[in-house]
mmCIF file of C-alpha atoms in Angstrom:
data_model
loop_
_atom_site.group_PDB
_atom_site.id
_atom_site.type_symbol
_atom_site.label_atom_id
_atom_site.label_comp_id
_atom_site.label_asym_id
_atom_site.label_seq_id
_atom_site.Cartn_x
_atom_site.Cartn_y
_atom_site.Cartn_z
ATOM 1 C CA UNK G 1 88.406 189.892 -31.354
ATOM 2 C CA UNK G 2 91.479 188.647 -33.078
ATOM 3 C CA UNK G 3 92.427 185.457 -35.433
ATOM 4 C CA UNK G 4 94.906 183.893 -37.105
ATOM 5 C CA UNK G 5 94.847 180.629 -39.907
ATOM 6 C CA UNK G 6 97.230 177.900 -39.580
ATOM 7 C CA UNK G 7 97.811 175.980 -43.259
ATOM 8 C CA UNK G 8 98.023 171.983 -43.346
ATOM 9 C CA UNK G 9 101.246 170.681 -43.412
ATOM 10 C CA UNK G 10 102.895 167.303 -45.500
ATOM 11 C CA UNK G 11 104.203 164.961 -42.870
ATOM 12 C CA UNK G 12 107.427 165.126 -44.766
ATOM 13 C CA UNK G 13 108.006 168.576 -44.046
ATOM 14 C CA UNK G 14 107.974 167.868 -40.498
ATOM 15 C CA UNK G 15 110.922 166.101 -40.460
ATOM 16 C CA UNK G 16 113.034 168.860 -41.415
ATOM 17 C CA UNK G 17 111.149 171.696 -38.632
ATOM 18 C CA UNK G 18 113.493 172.792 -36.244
ATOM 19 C CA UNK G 19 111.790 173.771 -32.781
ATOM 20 C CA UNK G 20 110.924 177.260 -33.402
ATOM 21 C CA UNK G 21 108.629 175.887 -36.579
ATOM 22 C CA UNK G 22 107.194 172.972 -34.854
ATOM 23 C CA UNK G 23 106.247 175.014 -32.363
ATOM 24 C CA UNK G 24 104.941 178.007 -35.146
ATOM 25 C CA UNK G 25 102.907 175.681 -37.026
ATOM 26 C CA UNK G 26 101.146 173.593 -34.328
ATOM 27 C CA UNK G 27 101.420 175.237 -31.009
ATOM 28 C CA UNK G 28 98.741 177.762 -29.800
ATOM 29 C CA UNK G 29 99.811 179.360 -27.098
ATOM 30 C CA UNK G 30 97.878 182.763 -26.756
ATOM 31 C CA UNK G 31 94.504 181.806 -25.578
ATOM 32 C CA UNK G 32 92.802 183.050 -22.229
ATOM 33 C CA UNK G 33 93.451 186.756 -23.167
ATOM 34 C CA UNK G 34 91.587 188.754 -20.775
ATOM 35 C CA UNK G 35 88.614 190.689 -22.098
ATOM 36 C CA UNK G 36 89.123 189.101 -25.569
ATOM 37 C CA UNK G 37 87.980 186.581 -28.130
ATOM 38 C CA UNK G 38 90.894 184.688 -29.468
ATOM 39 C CA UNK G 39 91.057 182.131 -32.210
ATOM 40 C CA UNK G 40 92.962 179.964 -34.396
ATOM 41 C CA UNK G 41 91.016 178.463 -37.576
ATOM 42 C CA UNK G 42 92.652 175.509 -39.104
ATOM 43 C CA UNK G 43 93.134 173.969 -42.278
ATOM 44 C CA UNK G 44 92.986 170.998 -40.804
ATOM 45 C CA UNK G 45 88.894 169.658 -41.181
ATOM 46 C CA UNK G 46 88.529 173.728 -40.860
ATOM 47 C CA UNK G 47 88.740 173.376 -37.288
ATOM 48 C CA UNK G 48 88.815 176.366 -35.381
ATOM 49 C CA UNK G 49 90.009 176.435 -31.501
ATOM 50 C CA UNK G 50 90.235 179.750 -29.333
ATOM 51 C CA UNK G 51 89.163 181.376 -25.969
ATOM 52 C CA UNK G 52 87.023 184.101 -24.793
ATOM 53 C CA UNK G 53 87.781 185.748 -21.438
ATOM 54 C CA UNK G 54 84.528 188.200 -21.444
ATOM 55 C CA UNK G 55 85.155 190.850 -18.566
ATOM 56 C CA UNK G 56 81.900 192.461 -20.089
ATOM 57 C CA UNK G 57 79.354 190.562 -22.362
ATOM 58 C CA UNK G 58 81.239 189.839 -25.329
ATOM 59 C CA UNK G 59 79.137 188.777 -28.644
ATOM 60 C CA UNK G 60 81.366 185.867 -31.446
ATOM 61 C CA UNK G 61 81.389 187.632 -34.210
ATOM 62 C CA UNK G 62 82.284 186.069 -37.931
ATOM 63 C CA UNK G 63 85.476 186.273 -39.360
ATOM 64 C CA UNK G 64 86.859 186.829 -42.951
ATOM 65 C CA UNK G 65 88.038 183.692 -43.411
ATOM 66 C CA UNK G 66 84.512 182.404 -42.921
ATOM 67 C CA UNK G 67 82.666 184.372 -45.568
ATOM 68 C CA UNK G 68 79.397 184.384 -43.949
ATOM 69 C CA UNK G 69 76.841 186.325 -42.565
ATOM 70 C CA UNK G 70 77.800 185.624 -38.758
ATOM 71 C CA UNK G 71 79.452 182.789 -37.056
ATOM 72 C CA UNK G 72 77.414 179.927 -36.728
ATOM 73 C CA UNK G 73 75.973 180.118 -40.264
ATOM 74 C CA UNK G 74 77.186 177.164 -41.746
ATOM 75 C CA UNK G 75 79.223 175.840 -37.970
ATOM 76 C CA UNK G 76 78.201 174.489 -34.778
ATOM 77 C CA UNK G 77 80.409 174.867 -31.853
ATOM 78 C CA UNK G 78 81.529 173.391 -28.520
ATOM 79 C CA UNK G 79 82.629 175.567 -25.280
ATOM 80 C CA UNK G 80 84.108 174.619 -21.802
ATOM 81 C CA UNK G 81 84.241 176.610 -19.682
ATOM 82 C CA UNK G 82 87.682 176.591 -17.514
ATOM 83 C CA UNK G 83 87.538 179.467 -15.087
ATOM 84 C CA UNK G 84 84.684 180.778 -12.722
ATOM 85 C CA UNK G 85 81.356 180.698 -13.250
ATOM 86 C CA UNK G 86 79.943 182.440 -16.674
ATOM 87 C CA UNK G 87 76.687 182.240 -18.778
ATOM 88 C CA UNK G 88 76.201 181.862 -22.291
ATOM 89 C CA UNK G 89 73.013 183.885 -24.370
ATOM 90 C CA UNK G 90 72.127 181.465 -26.877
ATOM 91 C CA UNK G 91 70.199 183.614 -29.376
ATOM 92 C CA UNK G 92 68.202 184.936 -25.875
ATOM 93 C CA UNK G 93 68.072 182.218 -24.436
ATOM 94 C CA UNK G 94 70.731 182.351 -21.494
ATOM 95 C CA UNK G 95 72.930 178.891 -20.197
ATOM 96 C CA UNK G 96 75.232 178.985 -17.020
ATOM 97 C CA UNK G 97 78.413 177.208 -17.168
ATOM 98 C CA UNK G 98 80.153 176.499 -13.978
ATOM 99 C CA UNK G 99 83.713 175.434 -14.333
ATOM 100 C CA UNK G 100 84.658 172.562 -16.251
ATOM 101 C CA UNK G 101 80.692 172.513 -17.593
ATOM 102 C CA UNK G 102 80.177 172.394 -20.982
ATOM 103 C CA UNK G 103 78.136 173.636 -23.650
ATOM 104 C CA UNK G 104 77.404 172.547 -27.575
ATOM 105 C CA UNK G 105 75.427 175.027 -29.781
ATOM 106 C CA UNK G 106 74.277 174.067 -32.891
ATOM 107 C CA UNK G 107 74.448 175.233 -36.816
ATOM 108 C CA UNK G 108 71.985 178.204 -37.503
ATOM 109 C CA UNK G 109 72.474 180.092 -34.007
ATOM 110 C CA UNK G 110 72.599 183.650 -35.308
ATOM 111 C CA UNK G 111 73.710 185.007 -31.695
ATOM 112 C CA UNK G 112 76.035 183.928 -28.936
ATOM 113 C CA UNK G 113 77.359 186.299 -26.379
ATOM 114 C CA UNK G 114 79.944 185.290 -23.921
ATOM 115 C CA UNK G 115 79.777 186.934 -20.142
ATOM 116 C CA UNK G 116 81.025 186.222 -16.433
ATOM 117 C CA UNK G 117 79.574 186.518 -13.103
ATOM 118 C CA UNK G 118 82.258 188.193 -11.824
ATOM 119 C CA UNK G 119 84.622 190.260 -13.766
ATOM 120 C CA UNK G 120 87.424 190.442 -11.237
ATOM 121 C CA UNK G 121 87.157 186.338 -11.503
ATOM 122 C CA UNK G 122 85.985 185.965 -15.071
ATOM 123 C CA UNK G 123 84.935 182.337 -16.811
ATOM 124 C CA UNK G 124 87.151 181.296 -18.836
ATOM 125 C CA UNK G 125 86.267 180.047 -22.278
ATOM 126 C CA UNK G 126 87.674 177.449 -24.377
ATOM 127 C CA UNK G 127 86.013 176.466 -27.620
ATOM 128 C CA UNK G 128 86.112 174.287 -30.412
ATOM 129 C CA UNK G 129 84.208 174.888 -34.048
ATOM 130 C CA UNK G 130 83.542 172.524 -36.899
ATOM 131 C CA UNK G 131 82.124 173.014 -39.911
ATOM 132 C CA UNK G 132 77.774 171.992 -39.706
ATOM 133 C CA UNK G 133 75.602 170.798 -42.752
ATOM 134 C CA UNK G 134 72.501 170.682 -40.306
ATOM 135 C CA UNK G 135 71.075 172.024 -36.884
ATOM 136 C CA UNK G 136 71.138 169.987 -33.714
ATOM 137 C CA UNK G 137 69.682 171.898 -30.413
ATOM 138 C CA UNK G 138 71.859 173.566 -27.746
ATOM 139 C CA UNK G 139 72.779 171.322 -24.654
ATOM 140 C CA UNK G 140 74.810 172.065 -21.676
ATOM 141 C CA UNK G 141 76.872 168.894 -20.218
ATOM 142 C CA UNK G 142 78.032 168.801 -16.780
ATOM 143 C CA UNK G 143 81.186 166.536 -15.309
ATOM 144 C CA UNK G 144 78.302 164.840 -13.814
ATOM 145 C CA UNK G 145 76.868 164.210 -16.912
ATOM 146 C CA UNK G 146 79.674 162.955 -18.924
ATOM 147 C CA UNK G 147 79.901 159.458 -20.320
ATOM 148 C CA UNK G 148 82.820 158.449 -18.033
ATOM 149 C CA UNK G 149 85.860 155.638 -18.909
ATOM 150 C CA UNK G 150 88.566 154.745 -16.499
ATOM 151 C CA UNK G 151 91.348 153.329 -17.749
ATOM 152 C CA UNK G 152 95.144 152.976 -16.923
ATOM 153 C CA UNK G 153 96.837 152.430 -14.090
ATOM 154 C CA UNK G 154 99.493 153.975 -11.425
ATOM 155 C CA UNK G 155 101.226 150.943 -12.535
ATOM 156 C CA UNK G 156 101.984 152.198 -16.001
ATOM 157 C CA UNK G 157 101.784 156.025 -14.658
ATOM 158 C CA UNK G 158 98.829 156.787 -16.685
ATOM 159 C CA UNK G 159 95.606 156.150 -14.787
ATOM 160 C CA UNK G 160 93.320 158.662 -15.711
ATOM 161 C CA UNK G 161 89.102 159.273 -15.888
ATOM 162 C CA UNK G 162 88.142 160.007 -19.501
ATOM 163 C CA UNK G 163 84.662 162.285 -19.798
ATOM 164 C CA UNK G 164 83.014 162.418 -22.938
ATOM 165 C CA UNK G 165 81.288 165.620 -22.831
ATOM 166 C CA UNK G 166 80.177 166.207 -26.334
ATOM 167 C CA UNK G 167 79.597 163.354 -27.943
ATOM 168 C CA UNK G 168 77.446 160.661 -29.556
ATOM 169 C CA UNK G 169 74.625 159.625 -26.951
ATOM 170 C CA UNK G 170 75.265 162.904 -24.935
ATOM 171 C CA UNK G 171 74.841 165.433 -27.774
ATOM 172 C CA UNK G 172 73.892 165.228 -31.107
ATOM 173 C CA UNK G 173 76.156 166.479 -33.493
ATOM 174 C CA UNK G 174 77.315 167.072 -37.299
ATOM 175 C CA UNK G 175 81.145 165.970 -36.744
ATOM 176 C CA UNK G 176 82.090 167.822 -32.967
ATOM 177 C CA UNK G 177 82.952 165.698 -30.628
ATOM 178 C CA UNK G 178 84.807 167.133 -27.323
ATOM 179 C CA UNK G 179 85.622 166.052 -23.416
ATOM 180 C CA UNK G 180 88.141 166.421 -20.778
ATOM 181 C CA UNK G 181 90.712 163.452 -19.550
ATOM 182 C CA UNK G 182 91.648 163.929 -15.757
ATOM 183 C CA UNK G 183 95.108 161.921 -14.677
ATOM 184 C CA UNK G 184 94.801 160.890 -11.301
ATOM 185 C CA UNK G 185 97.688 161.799 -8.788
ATOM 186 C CA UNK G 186 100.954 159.926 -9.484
ATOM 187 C CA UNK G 187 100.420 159.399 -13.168
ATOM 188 C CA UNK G 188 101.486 161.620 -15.856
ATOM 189 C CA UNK G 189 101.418 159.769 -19.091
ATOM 190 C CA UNK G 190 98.040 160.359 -21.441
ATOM 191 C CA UNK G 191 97.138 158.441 -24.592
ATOM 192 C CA UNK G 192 99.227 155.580 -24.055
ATOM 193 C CA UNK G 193 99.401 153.702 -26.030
ATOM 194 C CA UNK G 194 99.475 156.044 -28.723
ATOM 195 C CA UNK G 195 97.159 156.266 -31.756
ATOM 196 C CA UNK G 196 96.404 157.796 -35.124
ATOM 197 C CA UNK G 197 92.921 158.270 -36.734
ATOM 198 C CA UNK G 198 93.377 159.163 -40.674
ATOM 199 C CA UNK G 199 89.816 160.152 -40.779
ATOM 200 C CA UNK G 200 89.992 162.941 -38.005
ATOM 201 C CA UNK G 201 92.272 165.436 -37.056
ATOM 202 C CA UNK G 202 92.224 166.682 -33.094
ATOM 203 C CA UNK G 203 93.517 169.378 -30.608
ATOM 204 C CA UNK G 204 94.851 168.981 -27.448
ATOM 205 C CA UNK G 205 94.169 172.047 -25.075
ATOM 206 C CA UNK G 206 96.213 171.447 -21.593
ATOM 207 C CA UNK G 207 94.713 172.573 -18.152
ATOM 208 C CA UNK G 208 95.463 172.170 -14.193
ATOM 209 C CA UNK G 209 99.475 172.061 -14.943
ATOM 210 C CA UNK G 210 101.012 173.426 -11.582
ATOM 211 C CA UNK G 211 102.696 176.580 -12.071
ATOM 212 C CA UNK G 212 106.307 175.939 -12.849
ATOM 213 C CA UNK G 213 105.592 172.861 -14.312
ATOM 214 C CA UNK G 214 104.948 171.098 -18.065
ATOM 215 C CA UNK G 215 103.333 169.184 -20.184
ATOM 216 C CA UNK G 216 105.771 167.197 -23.061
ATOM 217 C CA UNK G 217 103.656 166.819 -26.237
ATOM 218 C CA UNK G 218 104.325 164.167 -28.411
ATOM 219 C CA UNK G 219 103.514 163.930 -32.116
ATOM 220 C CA UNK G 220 104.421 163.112 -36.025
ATOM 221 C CA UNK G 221 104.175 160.258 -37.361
ATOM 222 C CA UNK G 222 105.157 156.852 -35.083
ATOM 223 C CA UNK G 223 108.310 156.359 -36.577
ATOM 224 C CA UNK G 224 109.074 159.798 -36.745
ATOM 225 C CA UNK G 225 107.952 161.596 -33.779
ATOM 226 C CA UNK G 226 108.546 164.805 -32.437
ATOM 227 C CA UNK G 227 107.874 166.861 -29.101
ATOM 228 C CA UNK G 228 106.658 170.681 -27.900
ATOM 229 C CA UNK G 229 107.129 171.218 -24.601
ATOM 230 C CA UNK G 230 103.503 173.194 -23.273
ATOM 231 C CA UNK G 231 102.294 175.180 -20.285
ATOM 232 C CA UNK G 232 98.888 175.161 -18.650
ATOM 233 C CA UNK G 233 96.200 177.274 -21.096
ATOM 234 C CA UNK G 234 98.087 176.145 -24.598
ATOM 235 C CA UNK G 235 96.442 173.869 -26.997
ATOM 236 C CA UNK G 236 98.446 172.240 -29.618
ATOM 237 C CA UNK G 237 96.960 170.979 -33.194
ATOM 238 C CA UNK G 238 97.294 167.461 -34.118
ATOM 239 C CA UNK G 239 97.180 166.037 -37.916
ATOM 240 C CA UNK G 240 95.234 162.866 -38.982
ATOM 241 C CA UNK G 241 98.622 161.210 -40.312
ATOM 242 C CA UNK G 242 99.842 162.476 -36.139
ATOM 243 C CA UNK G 243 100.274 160.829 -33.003
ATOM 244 C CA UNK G 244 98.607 162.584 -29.881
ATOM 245 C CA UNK G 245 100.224 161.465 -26.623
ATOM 246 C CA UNK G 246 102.305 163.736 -23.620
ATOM 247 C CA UNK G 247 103.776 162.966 -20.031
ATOM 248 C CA UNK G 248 103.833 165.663 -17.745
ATOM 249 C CA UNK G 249 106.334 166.535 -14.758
ATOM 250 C CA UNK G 250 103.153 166.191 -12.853
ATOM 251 C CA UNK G 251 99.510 165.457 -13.203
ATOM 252 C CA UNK G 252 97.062 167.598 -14.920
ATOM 253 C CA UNK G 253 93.773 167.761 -17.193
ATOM 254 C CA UNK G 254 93.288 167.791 -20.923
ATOM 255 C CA UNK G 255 90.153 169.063 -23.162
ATOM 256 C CA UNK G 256 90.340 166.714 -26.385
ATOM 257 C CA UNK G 257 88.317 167.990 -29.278
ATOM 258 C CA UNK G 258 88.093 166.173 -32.982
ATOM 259 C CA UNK G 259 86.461 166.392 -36.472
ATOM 260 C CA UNK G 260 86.419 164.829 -39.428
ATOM 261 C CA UNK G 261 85.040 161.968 -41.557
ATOM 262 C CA UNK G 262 82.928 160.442 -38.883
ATOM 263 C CA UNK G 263 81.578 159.943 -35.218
ATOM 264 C CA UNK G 264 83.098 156.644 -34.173
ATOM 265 C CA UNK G 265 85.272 157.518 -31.354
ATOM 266 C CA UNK G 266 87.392 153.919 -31.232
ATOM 267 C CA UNK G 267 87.834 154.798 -34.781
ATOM 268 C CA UNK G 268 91.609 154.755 -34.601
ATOM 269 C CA UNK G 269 95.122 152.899 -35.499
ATOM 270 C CA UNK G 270 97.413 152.316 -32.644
ATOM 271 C CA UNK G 271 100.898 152.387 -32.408
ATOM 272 C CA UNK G 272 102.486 150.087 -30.381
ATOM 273 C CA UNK G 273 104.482 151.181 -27.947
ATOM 274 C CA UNK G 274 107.382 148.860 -28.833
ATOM 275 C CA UNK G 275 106.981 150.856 -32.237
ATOM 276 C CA UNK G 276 107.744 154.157 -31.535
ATOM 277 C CA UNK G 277 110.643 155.877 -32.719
#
């Protein structure tokens, strides 16, 4: 089990990262390491974001930077699961995830161990933490379950299905919220028109990119916006004061995850496209 802390940065600062920074400071591009827990704990809203790849059961274990008894002491957490089919042991009590099924687990959850049905085609983990100040009750969300939006069009190359997953209505939560976007063949733009939300920050985890093909990540502020170029399995951290928004040389997936001030998921500013610079 291995982690690493990524500090906040001043928008200002930005301006003057070359690519190797940018890419230092907001890209995280070592999850889905086989047979390990991976994660990245943020100074953003204290988010953390990482992967487990169990090959044999695998238990989430605090870290320093948490000062606390074990994981979930003062946390609640949200997992997808984006590889073959895996279960979950929720303090005994065990929860099958199929791929692209999801799972929220609440504040106060003293164990959580991480396993596959098959360990020569493991699940693959991906999961997003938030600080808790109360206990909500586990609950697995299928695809089929999701609160689904359509919107878009192959008109404007960005028709795409969004599925809330965890979310107000599905799942009660402290500040989590979490789903997948699927762009439908032919489109390749997401999030447009862009947006900003100064009372949540958000990551961006990419999926179902072909091999030998990208994602183009677009963020910073909308008159001063930069790019990271991103491969299928990479997640990428996005600011409050950021825009979140990519085009792809292809179609592909997305798992959005937020936290912050509060629950309302229109809660945001948008940038008009006309506006971006």
């Amino acid at each position: 089990m291995t982690y690493n802390t990524r500090y906040a940065s001043n928008p200002d600062c930005i301006k003057k990262y070359d690519t190797s920074q940018l890419r230092k400071e907001f890209l995280v591009d070592d999850l889905m390491r086989t047979g390990e827990i991976n994660l990245t704990y943020s100074h953003y809203d204290r988010y953390i974001v990482g992967s487990v790849v169990p090959l044999e059961p695998q238990i989430l274990e605090t870290i320093d930077a948490l000062k606390s008894s074990y994981f979930l002491e003062r946390r609640e957490i949200g997992i997808i699961n984006v590889g073959e089919n895996g279960s979950i042991v929720v303090d005994g009590t065990v929860y099958t995830l199929g791929h692209k099924e999801a799972l929220y687990i609440g504040m106060g959850v003293k164990e959580v161990i991480f396993q596959s049905e098959n360990s020569e085609k493991p699940a693959q983990f991906y999961i997003n933490s938030a600080p808790a100040h109360m206990n909500y009750p586990t609950k697995k969300v299928s695809l089929a379950d999701a609160n689904k939006i359509e919107l878009g069009s192959l008109k404007t190359s960005n028709h795409r299905m969004v599925n809330q997953m965890i979310i107000g209505g599905l799942v009660k939560t402290c500040q989590l919220q979490m789903g997948m976007t699927e762009l439908k063949n032919g489109s390749v733009w997401n999030t447009m028109p862009a947006h900003v939300h100064d009372r949540r920050m958000e990551v961006y985890f990419y999926l179902d990119v072909p091999e030998e093909q990208a994602v183009c990540h677009f963020m910073g502020e909308p008159h001063e916006t930069r790019h990271i170029w991103m491969h299928n399995h990479q997640a990428v951290i996005s600011p409050p004061w950021s825009i979140h928004c990519g085009s792809g040389t292809s179609n592909y997936s997305f798992i959005w995850g937020m936290a912050g001030e509060n629950l309302d998921y229109t809660d945001m500013d948008v940038a008009k496209i006309t506006d971006l610079k």
